[in-house]
Every structure is written in structure tokens, then in C-alpha cells.
CSV table of C-alpha atoms in Angstrom, one decimal:
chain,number,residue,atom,x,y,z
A,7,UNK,CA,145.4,249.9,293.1
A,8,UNK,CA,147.2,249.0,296.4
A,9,UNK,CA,147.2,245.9,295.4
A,10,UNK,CA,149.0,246.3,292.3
A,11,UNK,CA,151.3,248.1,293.7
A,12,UNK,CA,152.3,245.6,296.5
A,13,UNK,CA,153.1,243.3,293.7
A,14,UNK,CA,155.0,245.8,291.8
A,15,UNK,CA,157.3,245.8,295.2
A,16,UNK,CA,157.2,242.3,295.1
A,17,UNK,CA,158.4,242.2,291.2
A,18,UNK,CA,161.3,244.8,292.2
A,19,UNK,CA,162.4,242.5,294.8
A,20,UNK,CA,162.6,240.0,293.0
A,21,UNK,CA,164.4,241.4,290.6
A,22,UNK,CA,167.4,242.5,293.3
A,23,UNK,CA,167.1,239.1,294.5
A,24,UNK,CA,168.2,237.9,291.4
A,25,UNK,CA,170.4,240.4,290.1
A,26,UNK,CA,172.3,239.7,294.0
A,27,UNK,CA,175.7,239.4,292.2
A,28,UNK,CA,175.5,243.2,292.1
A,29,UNK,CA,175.4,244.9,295.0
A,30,UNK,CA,172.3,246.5,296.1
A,31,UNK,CA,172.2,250.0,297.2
A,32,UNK,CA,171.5,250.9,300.9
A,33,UNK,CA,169.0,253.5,299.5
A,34,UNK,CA,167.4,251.1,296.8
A,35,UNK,CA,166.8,248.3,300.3
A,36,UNK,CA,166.1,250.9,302.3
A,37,UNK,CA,163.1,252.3,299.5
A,38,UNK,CA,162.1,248.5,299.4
A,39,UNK,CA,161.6,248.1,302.7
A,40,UNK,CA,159.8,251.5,302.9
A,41,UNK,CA,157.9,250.5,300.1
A,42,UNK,CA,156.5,247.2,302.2
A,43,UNK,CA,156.0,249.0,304.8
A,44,UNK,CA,153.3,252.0,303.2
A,45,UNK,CA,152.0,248.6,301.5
A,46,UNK,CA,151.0,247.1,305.2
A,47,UNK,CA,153.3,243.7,304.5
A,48,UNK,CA,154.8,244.0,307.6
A,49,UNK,CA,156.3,240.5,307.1
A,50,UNK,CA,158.1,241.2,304.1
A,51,UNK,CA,159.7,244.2,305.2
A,52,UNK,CA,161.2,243.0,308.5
A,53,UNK,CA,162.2,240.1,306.4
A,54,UNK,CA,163.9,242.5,304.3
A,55,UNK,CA,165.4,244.2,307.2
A,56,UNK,CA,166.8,241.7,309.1
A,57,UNK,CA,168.7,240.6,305.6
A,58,UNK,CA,170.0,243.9,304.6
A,59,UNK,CA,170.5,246.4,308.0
A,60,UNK,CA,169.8,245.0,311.1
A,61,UNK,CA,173.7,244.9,312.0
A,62,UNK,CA,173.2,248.6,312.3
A,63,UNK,CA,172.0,250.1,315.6
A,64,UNK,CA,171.3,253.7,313.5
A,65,UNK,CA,169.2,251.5,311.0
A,66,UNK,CA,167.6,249.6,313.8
A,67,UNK,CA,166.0,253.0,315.3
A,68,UNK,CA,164.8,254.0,311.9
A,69,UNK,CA,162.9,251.1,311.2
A,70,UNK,CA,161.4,250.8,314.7
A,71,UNK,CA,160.0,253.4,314.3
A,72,UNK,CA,158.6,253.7,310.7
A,73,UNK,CA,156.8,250.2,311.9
A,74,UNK,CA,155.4,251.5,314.4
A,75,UNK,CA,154.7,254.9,313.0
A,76,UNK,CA,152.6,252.3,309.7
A,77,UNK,CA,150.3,250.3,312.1
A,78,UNK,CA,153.3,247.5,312.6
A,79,UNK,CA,153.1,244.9,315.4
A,80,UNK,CA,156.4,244.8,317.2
A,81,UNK,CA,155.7,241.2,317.9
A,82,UNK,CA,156.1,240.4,314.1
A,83,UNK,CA,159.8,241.3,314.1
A,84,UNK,CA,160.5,238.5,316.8
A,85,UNK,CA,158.3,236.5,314.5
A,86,UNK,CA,160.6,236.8,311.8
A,87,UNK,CA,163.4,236.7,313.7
A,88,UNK,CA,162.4,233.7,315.3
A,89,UNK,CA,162.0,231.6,312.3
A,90,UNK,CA,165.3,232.8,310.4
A,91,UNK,CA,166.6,232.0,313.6
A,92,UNK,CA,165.1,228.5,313.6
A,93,UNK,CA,166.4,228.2,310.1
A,94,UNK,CA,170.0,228.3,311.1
A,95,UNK,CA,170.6,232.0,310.1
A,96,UNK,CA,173.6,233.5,312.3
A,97,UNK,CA,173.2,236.8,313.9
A,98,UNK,CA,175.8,238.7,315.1
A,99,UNK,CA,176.1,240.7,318.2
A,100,UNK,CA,174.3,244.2,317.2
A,101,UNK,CA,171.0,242.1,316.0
A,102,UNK,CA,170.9,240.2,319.5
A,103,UNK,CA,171.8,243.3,321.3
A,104,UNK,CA,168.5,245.0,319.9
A,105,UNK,CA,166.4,242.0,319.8
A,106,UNK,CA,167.2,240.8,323.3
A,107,UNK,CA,166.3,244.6,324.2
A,108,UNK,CA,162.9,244.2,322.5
A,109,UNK,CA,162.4,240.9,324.0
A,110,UNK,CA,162.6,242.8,327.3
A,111,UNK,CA,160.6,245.5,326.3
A,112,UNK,CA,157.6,243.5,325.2
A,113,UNK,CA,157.9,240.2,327.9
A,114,UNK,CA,159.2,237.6,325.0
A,115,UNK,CA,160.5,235.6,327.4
A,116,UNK,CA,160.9,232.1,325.5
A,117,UNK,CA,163.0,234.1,322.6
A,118,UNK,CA,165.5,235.9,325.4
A,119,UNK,CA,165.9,232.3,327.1
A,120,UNK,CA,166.1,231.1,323.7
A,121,UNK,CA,168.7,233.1,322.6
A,122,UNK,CA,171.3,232.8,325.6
A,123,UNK,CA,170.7,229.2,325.4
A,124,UNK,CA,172.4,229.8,321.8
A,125,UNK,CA,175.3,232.0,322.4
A,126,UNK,CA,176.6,229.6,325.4
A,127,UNK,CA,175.9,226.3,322.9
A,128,UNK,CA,178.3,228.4,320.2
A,129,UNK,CA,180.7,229.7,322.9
A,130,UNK,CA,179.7,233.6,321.4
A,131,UNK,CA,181.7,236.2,322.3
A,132,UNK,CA,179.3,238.8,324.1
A,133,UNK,CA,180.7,242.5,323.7
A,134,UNK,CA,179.5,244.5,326.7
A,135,UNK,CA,176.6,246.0,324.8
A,136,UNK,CA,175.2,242.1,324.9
A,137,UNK,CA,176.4,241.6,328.0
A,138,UNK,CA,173.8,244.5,329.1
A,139,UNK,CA,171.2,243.4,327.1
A,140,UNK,CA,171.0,240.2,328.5
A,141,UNK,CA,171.4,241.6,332.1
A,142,UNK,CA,168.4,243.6,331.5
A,143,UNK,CA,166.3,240.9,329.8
A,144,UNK,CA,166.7,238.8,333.0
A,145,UNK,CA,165.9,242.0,335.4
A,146,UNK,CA,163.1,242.5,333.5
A,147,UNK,CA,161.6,239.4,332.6
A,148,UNK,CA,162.9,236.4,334.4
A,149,UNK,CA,164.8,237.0,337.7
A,150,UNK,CA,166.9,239.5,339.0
A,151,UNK,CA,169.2,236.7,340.6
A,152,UNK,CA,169.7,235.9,337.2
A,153,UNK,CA,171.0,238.8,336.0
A,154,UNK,CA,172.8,239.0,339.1
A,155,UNK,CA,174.6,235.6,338.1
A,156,UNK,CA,175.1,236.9,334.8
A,157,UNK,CA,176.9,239.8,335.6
A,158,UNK,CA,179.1,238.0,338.0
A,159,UNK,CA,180.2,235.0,335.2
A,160,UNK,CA,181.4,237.9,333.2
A,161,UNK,CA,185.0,238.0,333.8
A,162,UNK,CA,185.9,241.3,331.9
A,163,UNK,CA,183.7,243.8,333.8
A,164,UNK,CA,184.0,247.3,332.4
A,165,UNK,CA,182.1,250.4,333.4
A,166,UNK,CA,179.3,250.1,331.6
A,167,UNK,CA,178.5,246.4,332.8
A,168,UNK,CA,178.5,247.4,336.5
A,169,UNK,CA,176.4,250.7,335.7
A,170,UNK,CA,173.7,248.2,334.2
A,171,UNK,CA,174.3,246.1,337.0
A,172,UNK,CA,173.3,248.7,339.2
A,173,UNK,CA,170.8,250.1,337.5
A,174,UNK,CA,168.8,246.4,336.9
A,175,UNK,CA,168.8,246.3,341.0
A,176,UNK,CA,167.7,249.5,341.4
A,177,UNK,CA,164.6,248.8,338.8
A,178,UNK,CA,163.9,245.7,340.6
A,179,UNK,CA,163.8,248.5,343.9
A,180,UNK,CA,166.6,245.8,345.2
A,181,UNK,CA,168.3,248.6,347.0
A,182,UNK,CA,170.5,247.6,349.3
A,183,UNK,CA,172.2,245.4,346.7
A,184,UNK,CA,172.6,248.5,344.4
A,185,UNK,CA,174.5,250.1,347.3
A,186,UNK,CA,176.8,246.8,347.7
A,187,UNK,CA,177.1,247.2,343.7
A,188,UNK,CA,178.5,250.7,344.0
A,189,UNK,CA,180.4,250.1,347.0
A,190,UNK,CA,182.2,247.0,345.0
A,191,UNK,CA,182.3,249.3,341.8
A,192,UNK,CA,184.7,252.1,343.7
A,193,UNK,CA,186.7,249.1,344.9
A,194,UNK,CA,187.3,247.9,341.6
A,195,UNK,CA,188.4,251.1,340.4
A,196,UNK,CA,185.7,252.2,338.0
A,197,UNK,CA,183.4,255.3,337.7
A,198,UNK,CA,179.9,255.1,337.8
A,199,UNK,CA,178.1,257.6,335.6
A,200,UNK,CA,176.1,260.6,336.6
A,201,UNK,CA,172.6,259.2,336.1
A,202,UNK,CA,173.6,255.7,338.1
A,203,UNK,CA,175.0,257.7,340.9
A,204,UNK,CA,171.7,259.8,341.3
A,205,UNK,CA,169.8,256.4,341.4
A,206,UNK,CA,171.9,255.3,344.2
A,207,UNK,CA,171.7,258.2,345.9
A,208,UNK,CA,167.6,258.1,345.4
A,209,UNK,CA,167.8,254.6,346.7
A,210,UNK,CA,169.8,255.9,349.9
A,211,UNK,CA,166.6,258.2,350.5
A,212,UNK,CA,164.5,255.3,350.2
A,213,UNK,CA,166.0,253.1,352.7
A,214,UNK,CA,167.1,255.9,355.5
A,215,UNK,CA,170.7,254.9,354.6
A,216,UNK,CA,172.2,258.4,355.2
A,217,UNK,CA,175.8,257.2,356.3
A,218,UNK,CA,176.0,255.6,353.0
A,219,UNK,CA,174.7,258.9,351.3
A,220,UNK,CA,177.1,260.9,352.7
A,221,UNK,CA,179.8,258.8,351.7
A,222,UNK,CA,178.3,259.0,348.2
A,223,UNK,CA,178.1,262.9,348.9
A,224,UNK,CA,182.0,262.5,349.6
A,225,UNK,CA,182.3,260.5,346.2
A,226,UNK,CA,180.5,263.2,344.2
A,227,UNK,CA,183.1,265.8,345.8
A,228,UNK,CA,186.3,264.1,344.9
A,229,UNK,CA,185.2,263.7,341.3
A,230,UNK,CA,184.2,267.4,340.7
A,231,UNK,CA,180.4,266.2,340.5
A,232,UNK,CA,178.7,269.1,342.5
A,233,UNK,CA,177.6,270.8,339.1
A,234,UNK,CA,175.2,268.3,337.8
A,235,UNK,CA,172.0,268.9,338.6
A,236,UNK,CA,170.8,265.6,338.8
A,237,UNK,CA,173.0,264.7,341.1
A,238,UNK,CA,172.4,267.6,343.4
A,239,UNK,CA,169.0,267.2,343.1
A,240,UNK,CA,169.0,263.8,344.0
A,241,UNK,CA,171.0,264.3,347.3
A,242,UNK,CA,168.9,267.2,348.0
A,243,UNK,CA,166.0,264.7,348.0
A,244,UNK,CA,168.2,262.1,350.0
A,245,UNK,CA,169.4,264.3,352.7
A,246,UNK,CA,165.6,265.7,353.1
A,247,UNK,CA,163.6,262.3,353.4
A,248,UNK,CA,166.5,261.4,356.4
A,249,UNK,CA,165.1,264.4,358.0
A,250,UNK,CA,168.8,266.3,357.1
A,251,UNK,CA,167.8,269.6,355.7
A,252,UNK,CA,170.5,271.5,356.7
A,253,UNK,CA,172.7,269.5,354.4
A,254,UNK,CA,169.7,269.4,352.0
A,255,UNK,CA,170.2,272.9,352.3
A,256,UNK,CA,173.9,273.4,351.5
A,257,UNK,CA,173.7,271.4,348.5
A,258,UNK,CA,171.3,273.8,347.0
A,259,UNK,CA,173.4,277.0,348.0
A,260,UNK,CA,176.2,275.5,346.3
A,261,UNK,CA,174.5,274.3,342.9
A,262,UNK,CA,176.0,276.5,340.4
A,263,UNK,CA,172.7,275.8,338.5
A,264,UNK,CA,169.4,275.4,339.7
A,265,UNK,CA,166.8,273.6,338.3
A,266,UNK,CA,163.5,274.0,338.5
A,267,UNK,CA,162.7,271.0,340.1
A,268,UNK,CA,165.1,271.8,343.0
């Protein structure tokens, strides 16, 4: 019976429990926690999980989805994580990254506050994949000032930090800060990637701002951009809602590939 079977996991996890000394197998956790999963003890298997493989990010996809894929509540991971957490258990930076992420995805706001609150009581080293995370926890759940502040207490600001920066101001449609973002970004020397720069060109068609999307147009040149279609697409759409179509049309004569949504 199902039952049975649940406490057959049980009595094999126990057993690795106590045979610890000896190092369990990736593939003999990963069939426990698989095994927990089929069962419907969600508890037990995140449990499992955050032991064994949440400092993987590769890991972390895979067991998102089986979770969900079982009929798992997404909620019950920051269950468990909360109360290992409360516990004393240490986390390093790939486990925060992801759960901070999660927190944002699902509106845990107490756990996101939570957890900043701890990495500034320990003095934590954030890595910029943290750094991000907690950027877009505030954009999303709290306030985009505060992600704002965060970004700007960062003293090390590498590329992708101020492409997050960005991009958290453009989802919070705070587009005229977004344009100061990128403006300060070429100032400091870094390059924003494709898929930033056709947000900030889509926010330059929002707000009429077609000096500043030229000069993005100018930016695109210099760095051999002109092939990437969503790029071109998104200054075709700029250069069209500030009634320009003549340059609207001159981007598309010179796309080298034309999508269908041009």
C-alpha cells in the first residue's frame, strides 16, 4: 500500500541518516527525495532537499519543478526553510539567492525582510547574484525606493547589478529613472545587455522621450547592435509611437533579419 511504502522511504532514510559517516550518493538523495515526493510528503522531501542540494542552482530547478509537477505547495518550501532557518541553520549565498527569488515570486514578504535583516546582522558577503535577488524582492514586493537604496549601498557595481537595476524600474513602469539608470551606466563604463537596452528603448516610446532614443539609437550603433532583432524591433516601435516613421522606417531596411513581429 501507499502507505507502506511511505514508511519504507522513511526506514531508508533513516538508515542514511545513520550510516551519515559514509557518504551518501547524490543519486541515492536525489531517489529519496523523489521517492517523498511520488509519496505526497512534501515536508520531508524539501526537508531533504534543503540538507542535501539546495547549494545547487541546477538542483534547485529540478526540484521546483518535480514539486510542482506532484501537487506541491511552493509555500511549503519557505515553510521549511523558515524553520531550519529559525533553528540556526546557515545558508549560503545560492540558497538565499533562490529563496529570496521565490519569496518574490510568491509575495513572502516577512521571509525576504527577514532574511536581509540577517545577512546585515552577520555582515554576509552578498555575491552579485544576491545582490539582484534582493533588488528584485524589494521591486517587487516592498518598494522600489528600496531597491533603489539597495543598489546604491552596493559599492562594487558590476554589469549585471545595474542591468537588474534597470530592469526593477522599468517593471515598476518608473521610466524616467530607468533612462537616468542607463545614462549613469554608460558613464560608468559598463554595457548594458541586449534585452535591458530594448526595455529602455520601449520605455523611450512610452514617455515621448525621442532625443533620449536616438541617443540610445547612437549607443546601439557604436557597439555593432543593429543585428539583434530585439533591439531593432524595439526602436522601430520607439521611433513610430513619437510619430518618426521615417527613422522607424530605416531601422527595418537595415535589419539584416526580420522578424515576424516587425
Amino acid at each position: 500500500s501507499e502507505l507502506s511504502s511511505l514508511n519504507s522511504t522513511k526506514l531508508k532514510h533513516a538508515q542514511m541518516i545513520k550510516m551519515a559517516r559514509k557518504r551518501n550518493s547524490d543519486a541515492k538523495m536525489q531517489s529519496l527525495i523523489s521517492s517523498y515526493l511520488e509519496f505526497g510528503d512534501f515536508r520531508s522531501a524539501a526537508m531533504v532537499f534543503f540538507v542535501g542540494f539546495a547549494r545547487s542552482y541546477l538542483y534547485w530547478n529540478t526540484f521546483l519543478e518535480e514539486f510542482k509537477s506532484l501537487g506541491g505547495n511552493p509555500y511549503e518550501i519557505l515553510d521549511i526553510f523558515g524553520e531550519l532557518h529559525g533553528k540556526g541553520v546557515i545558508f549560503d549565498s545560492e540558497v538565499l539567492t533562490v529563496v529570496l527569488k521565490l519569496c518574490a515570486n510568491l509575495m513572502v514578504i516577512w521571509l525576504g525582510l527577514e532574511i536581509h535583516a540577517c545577512l546585515i546582522k552577520r555582515g554576509f558577503d552578498l555575491d552579485v547574484y544576491l545582490k539582484c535577488a534582493l533588488m528584485n524582492f524589494y521591486g517587487r514586493c516592498w518598494d522600489i525606493e528600496d531597491a533603489n537604496q539597495a543598489f546604491y549601498e552596493m559599492p562594487d557595481r558590476e554589469v549585471l547589478l545595474w542591468n537588474e537595476a534597470i530592469l526593477v524600474n522599468l517593471r515598476s513602469e518608473r521610466w524616467v529613472k530607468s533612462l537616468l539608470l542607463f545614462r549613469d551606466m554608460q558613464f560608468s563604463s559598463m554595457k548594458a545587455n541586449s534585452f535591458t537596452i530594448a526595455k529602455v528603448v520601449q520605455a523611450c516610446g512610452k514617455v515621448g522621450a525621442l532625443d533620449e532614443g536616438m541617443q540610445i539609437h547612437g549607443y546601439v550603433i557604436r557597439f555593432a547592435l543593429e543585428s539583434n532583432i530585439l533591439i531593432c524591433n524595439s526602436l522601430i516601435s520607439m521611433y513610430s509611437k513619437n510619430n518618426n516613421l521615417e527613422l522607424a522606417r530605416a531601422v527595418f531596411d537595415s535589419m539584416e533579419n526580420r522578424s515576424s513581429s516587425s
